[in-house]
Every structure is written in structure tokens, then in C-alpha cells.
Amino acid sequence: AQSVTQLGSHVSVSEGALVLLRCNYSSSVPPYLFWYVQYPNQGLQLLLKYTSAATLVKGINGFEAEFKKSETSFHLTKPSAHMSDAAEYFCAVSEDFNKFYFGSGTKLNVKP
Amino acid sequence: DAGVIQSPRHEVTEMGQEVTLRCKPISGHNSLFWYRQTMMRGLELLIYFNNNVPIDDSGMPEDRFSAKMPNASFSTLKIQPSEPRDSAVYFCASGTADGYTQYFGPGTRLTVL
């Protein structure tokens, strides 16, 4: 069975600081992994995805994530937070395109 | 491309009324998904279609919920009769297996009084 665990429902960082959002997954086969961002009153927007190519994946808005099979992790990072990064972030895992399993989300707060 | 289009964006109705949510997927996408998002349960897949055919509706909470996709450019999710516990944000997403990405619409915020 597939599942996703996002550690920390709320993360707060100062503007300019490192952003680290944690995601661990369980999957019986090499999965596809995704990070989505949701701004208030909007739908989910794809940030980046891992599809078994390079383990370090670069996405939009300066975000990147590293697939670590040994740790079953796919943490999202950004070197320097911007106020506009404040949003909710969802990690998702999929073994079958028609079945995406989403984590419970992490709300990122960026302090000036 | 305009992206996935959903209407209405907000719906307020009274318990017992019929509610119809609408979705227009991205042109060329052959898979369509309906999700429900609540604070308590997060994002749940309700049903998905491939080439306009419902494949898996195991996520539909009960018989009050039904979904149709009469053609490649339109889908509806209907709740009849609606109940207060149906209050949530309902998202439609579309995609292709080749691209292996689901693209989400802006959602419909449903409030059942």
C-alpha cells in the first residue's frame, strides 16, 4: 500500500532562510513522487515531479527535491525563502497514474 | 491553454437540495479526476474517468453522489440530496498517462446549510 507522511503541519521560516519541508513515502515499487503547492482559494499547482530519472529534481520558483530511496524520502527545499512562498505544500506518491496519494499538507509561513 | 475550468467557484445551498458541479478538462487530456478536500480528511479521490468512462468510483462516499462525463470536454459531479457534511472544496483534475501529471482546477467551495 502507498502512503505519504509529511512531518510538520506548520513550518515557519524567516524571509531569506532555508526552506525544508519533509516528505516520507511508502511504496512497494519505485514510485513517482510529486510536490504541489496550494495558494489560498486556489487549486493545486505542480512544483516538481520525480519519475525515476535524476534523483535531484528542480522545480519552479527555485524549489528542488531529492529522492532518497534508502530513506524513502522526498524532501522539498529552497535556499532562500520569499514572502510569496507562503502557501500550503502537498507531497504525493503514485505507482499508477490514476492513483495519486497525497499527504496531509504543510503550511509554510514566511516571516518578514 | 486555459487550464482546468470549474464552475461555480462557490456554491451555497440548503440541506436537501441538489447540487451540480461542473468541470472542463484541459484539451487533449484523456483522464479526469474528482477530489474532495476537507480539513479533517485532506484530499480524497472520489472518482476518475479514462476516455470518458468511469474506471473507479470507490471513493464516492455514498449513493447521493454521482458523476458523469458525457464527452471529452465536460464532466459533472452531482450531489442529491445534499447534506451539511458534504461541505468541502471539490477539485477537478485532468491529465494524460504519458505526461504522468495531474493538473488541478481552482475548485468549487460548497457550503451546505
CSV table of C-alpha atoms in Angstrom, one decimal:
chain,number,residue,atom,x,y,z
A,1,ALA,CA,0.0,0.0,0.0
A,2,GLN,CA,1.1,3.5,-0.7
A,3,SER,CA,1.1,6.3,1.8
A,4,VAL,CA,2.7,9.7,2.3
A,5,THR,CA,3.7,11.3,5.6
A,6,GLN,CA,4.5,15.0,5.8
A,7,LEU,CA,6.3,15.9,9.0
A,8,GLY,CA,5.0,19.2,10.4
A,9,SER,CA,1.6,20.6,9.6
A,10,HIS,CA,3.0,24.1,10.0
A,11,VAL,CA,6.5,25.4,9.3
A,12,SER,CA,7.6,28.9,9.9
A,13,VAL,CA,10.8,30.5,8.5
A,14,SER,CA,12.2,34.0,8.1
A,15,GLU,CA,12.5,35.6,4.8
A,16,GLY,CA,15.8,34.6,3.2
A,17,ALA,CA,16.2,31.5,5.3
A,18,LEU,CA,16.3,27.9,4.1
A,19,VAL,CA,13.0,26.2,3.5
A,20,LEU,CA,12.9,22.4,4.3
A,21,LEU,CA,9.6,20.6,4.0
A,22,ARG,CA,9.7,16.9,4.8
A,23,CYS,CA,8.0,14.0,3.0
A,24,ASN,CA,8.4,10.3,3.5
A,25,TYR,CA,6.6,7.7,1.5
A,26,SER,CA,5.9,4.0,1.4
A,27,SER,CA,5.6,2.2,-1.8
A,28,SER,CA,6.2,-1.4,-2.9
A,29,VAL,CA,7.7,-0.4,-6.3
A,30,PRO,CA,9.8,2.6,-7.4
A,31,PRO,CA,7.2,5.3,-7.3
A,32,TYR,CA,6.6,8.6,-9.0
A,33,LEU,CA,6.8,11.5,-6.5
A,34,PHE,CA,5.4,15.0,-6.6
A,35,TRP,CA,5.2,18.2,-4.8
A,36,TYR,CA,2.3,20.5,-5.3
A,37,VAL,CA,1.7,24.0,-3.9
A,38,GLN,CA,-1.7,25.5,-3.0
A,39,TYR,CA,-2.2,29.2,-2.5
A,40,PRO,CA,-5.3,30.4,-0.6
A,41,ASN,CA,-8.5,29.8,-2.5
A,42,GLN,CA,-6.7,28.2,-5.5
A,43,GLY,CA,-6.2,24.7,-6.8
A,44,LEU,CA,-3.0,22.7,-6.5
A,45,GLN,CA,-0.2,23.6,-8.8
A,46,LEU,CA,2.6,21.2,-9.7
A,47,LEU,CA,6.0,22.3,-8.3
A,48,LEU,CA,8.1,19.4,-9.4
A,49,LYS,CA,8.0,15.6,-10.0
A,50,TYR,CA,10.3,12.7,-9.8
A,51,THR,CA,9.9,10.0,-12.5
A,52,SER,CA,13.0,7.8,-12.0
A,53,ALA,CA,15.5,9.9,-13.8
A,54,ALA,CA,17.8,12.2,-11.9
A,55,THR,CA,17.4,12.0,-8.1
A,56,LEU,CA,17.7,15.7,-7.6
A,57,VAL,CA,14.7,17.4,-9.2
A,58,LYS,CA,14.5,21.1,-9.9
A,59,GLY,CA,11.1,22.7,-10.0
A,60,ILE,CA,9.5,26.1,-10.4
A,61,ASN,CA,10.1,29.1,-8.1
A,62,GLY,CA,13.6,27.9,-7.1
A,63,PHE,CA,12.4,24.8,-5.3
A,64,GLU,CA,14.1,21.4,-5.6
A,65,ALA,CA,13.7,18.0,-4.1
A,66,GLU,CA,15.9,15.0,-3.7
A,67,PHE,CA,14.7,11.4,-4.0
A,68,LYS,CA,16.5,9.2,-1.4
A,69,LYS,CA,15.5,5.6,-1.9
A,70,SER,CA,17.3,4.4,1.2
A,71,GLU,CA,15.4,6.8,3.4
A,72,THR,CA,12.2,6.7,1.4
A,73,SER,CA,12.2,10.4,1.5
A,74,PHE,CA,11.5,13.2,-1.0
A,75,HIS,CA,12.1,16.4,1.0
A,76,LEU,CA,11.5,19.8,-0.6
A,77,THR,CA,14.0,22.6,-0.2
A,78,LYS,CA,14.6,26.2,-1.3
A,79,PRO,CA,17.8,28.0,-0.3
A,80,SER,CA,16.1,31.4,0.4
A,81,ALA,CA,12.5,31.9,1.3
A,82,HIS,CA,10.5,34.7,-0.1
A,83,MET,CA,7.3,36.1,1.2
A,84,SER,CA,5.4,34.8,-1.9
A,85,ASP,CA,6.3,31.2,-0.9
A,86,ALA,CA,3.8,31.3,1.9
A,87,ALA,CA,1.3,28.6,1.0
A,88,GLU,CA,0.4,25.0,1.7
A,89,TYR,CA,2.5,22.3,0.2
A,90,PHE,CA,1.5,18.7,-0.6
A,91,CYS,CA,3.6,15.7,-1.3
A,92,ALA,CA,2.1,12.9,-3.4
A,93,VAL,CA,3.2,9.4,-4.4
A,94,SER,CA,1.9,7.3,-7.3
A,95,GLU,CA,2.6,3.8,-8.7
A,96,ASP,CA,-0.3,4.1,-11.1
A,97,PHE,CA,-1.1,7.3,-12.9
A,98,ASN,CA,-4.8,7.0,-11.9
A,99,LYS,CA,-4.0,6.8,-8.2
A,100,PHE,CA,-2.2,9.7,-6.5
A,101,TYR,CA,-1.9,9.6,-2.7
A,102,PHE,CA,-1.5,12.9,-1.1
A,103,GLY,CA,0.0,13.8,2.2
A,104,SER,CA,-1.9,15.9,4.7
A,105,GLY,CA,-0.1,19.1,3.7
A,106,THR,CA,2.4,21.5,5.3
A,107,LYS,CA,1.5,25.2,5.7
A,108,LEU,CA,4.6,27.4,5.2
A,109,ASN,CA,4.6,30.7,6.9
A,110,VAL,CA,7.3,33.2,5.9
A,111,LYS,CA,8.1,36.0,8.4
A,112,PRO,CA,9.5,39.3,7.3
B,1,ASP,CA,-4.3,26.8,-22.6
B,2,ALA,CA,-6.9,28.0,-20.1
B,3,GLY,CA,-6.2,25.1,-17.7
B,4,VAL,CA,-8.9,23.1,-16.0
B,5,ILE,CA,-12.1,25.1,-15.6
B,6,GLN,CA,-14.6,24.6,-12.8
B,7,SER,CA,-17.9,26.2,-12.1
B,8,PRO,CA,-19.3,27.5,-10.0
B,9,ARG,CA,-16.4,28.7,-7.8
B,10,HIS,CA,-18.7,29.0,-4.8
B,11,GLU,CA,-22.0,27.3,-4.1
B,12,VAL,CA,-24.2,27.8,-1.0
B,13,THR,CA,-27.2,25.7,-0.7
B,14,GLU,CA,-29.6,24.3,1.8
B,15,MET,CA,-29.7,20.7,3.0
B,16,GLY,CA,-31.8,18.5,0.8
B,17,GLN,CA,-31.1,20.5,-2.4
B,18,GLU,CA,-29.5,19.1,-5.5
B,19,VAL,CA,-26.0,20.4,-6.3
B,20,THR,CA,-24.2,20.1,-9.6
B,21,LEU,CA,-20.5,20.9,-10.0
B,22,ARG,CA,-19.0,21.3,-13.5
B,23,CYS,CA,-15.6,20.7,-14.9
B,24,LYS,CA,-14.0,21.3,-18.3
B,25,PRO,CA,-10.6,19.4,-18.5
B,26,ILE,CA,-7.6,20.6,-20.5
B,27,SER,CA,-8.0,19.8,-24.2
B,28,GLY,CA,-6.2,16.6,-25.1
B,29,HIS,CA,-6.2,15.1,-21.6
B,30,ASN,CA,-7.9,11.7,-21.5
B,31,SER,CA,-8.1,11.2,-17.7
B,32,LEU,CA,-10.3,13.2,-15.4
B,33,PHE,CA,-10.4,13.1,-11.6
B,34,TRP,CA,-12.8,14.4,-9.0
B,35,TYR,CA,-11.3,15.1,-5.5
B,36,ARG,CA,-12.8,16.5,-2.3
B,37,GLN,CA,-10.7,18.5,0.2
B,38,THR,CA,-11.7,19.0,3.9
B,39,MET,CA,-9.7,19.9,6.9
B,40,MET,CA,-10.5,16.6,8.6
B,41,ARG,CA,-9.8,14.2,5.8
B,42,GLY,CA,-7.5,16.2,3.5
B,43,LEU,CA,-7.6,15.5,-0.2
B,44,GLU,CA,-9.6,12.4,-1.2
B,45,LEU,CA,-10.1,10.9,-4.7
B,46,LEU,CA,-13.8,10.4,-5.4
B,47,ILE,CA,-13.8,9.1,-8.9
B,48,TYR,CA,-11.8,9.1,-12.1
B,49,PHE,CA,-12.5,8.6,-15.8
B,50,ASN,CA,-10.4,7.4,-18.7
B,51,ASN,CA,-11.6,8.3,-22.1
B,52,ASN,CA,-14.9,9.4,-20.7
B,53,VAL,CA,-15.5,6.1,-19.0
B,54,PRO,CA,-15.7,5.9,-15.2
B,55,ILE,CA,-13.0,3.5,-14.0
B,56,ASP,CA,-13.0,3.6,-10.3
B,57,ASP,CA,-15.7,5.2,-8.2
B,58,SER,CA,-14.8,3.5,-4.9
B,59,GLY,CA,-14.1,6.9,-3.3
B,60,MET,CA,-17.6,8.2,-3.8
B,61,PRO,CA,-18.9,8.5,-0.3
B,62,GLU,CA,-22.5,7.2,-0.9
B,63,ASP,CA,-25.2,6.9,-3.4
B,64,ARG,CA,-26.1,10.5,-3.1
B,65,PHE,CA,-23.0,11.3,-5.2
B,66,SER,CA,-22.9,10.6,-8.9
B,67,ALA,CA,-20.6,11.7,-11.7
B,68,LYS,CA,-20.8,11.7,-15.4
B,69,MET,CA,-18.6,12.5,-18.4
B,70,PRO,CA,-20.7,12.7,-21.5
B,71,ASN,CA,-17.8,13.9,-23.7
B,72,ALA,CA,-14.1,14.6,-23.5
B,73,SER,CA,-14.6,18.2,-22.6
B,74,PHE,CA,-17.2,18.1,-19.8
B,75,SER,CA,-17.9,16.4,-16.6
B,76,THR,CA,-20.3,16.8,-13.7
B,77,LEU,CA,-20.4,15.8,-10.1
B,78,LYS,CA,-23.9,15.8,-8.6
B,79,ILE,CA,-25.0,15.5,-5.0
B,80,GLN,CA,-28.6,14.8,-4.4
B,81,PRO,CA,-29.8,15.3,-1.7
B,82,SER,CA,-27.0,17.5,-0.2
B,83,GLU,CA,-26.2,17.4,3.5
B,84,PRO,CA,-24.1,19.7,5.7
B,85,ARG,CA,-21.3,17.1,5.9
B,86,ASP,CA,-20.8,17.5,2.1
B,87,SER,CA,-19.4,21.0,2.7
B,88,ALA,CA,-15.9,20.9,1.3
B,89,VAL,CA,-13.8,22.1,-1.7
B,90,TYR,CA,-14.3,19.9,-4.7
B,91,PHE,CA,-11.5,19.8,-7.2
B,92,CYS,CA,-11.4,18.5,-10.7
B,93,ALA,CA,-8.1,17.5,-12.3
B,94,SER,CA,-7.1,16.2,-15.7
B,95,GLY,CA,-4.0,14.7,-17.2
B,96,THR,CA,-2.5,12.1,-19.5
B,97,ALA,CA,-0.7,8.9,-18.5
B,98,ASP,CA,2.1,9.8,-20.9
B,99,GLY,CA,2.7,13.0,-19.1
B,100,TYR,CA,2.1,11.4,-15.7
B,101,THR,CA,0.9,14.7,-14.2
B,102,GLN,CA,-2.5,15.7,-12.9
B,103,TYR,CA,-3.5,19.4,-13.4
B,104,PHE,CA,-5.9,20.8,-11.0
B,105,GLY,CA,-8.7,23.3,-11.4
B,106,PRO,CA,-9.4,26.1,-9.0
B,107,GLY,CA,-12.0,24.2,-7.1
B,108,THR,CA,-15.6,24.7,-6.1
B,109,ARG,CA,-16.2,25.6,-2.5
B,110,LEU,CA,-19.5,24.0,-1.5
B,111,THR,CA,-21.4,25.1,1.7
B,112,VAL,CA,-24.5,23.2,2.6
B,113,LEU,CA,-26.5,24.9,5.3
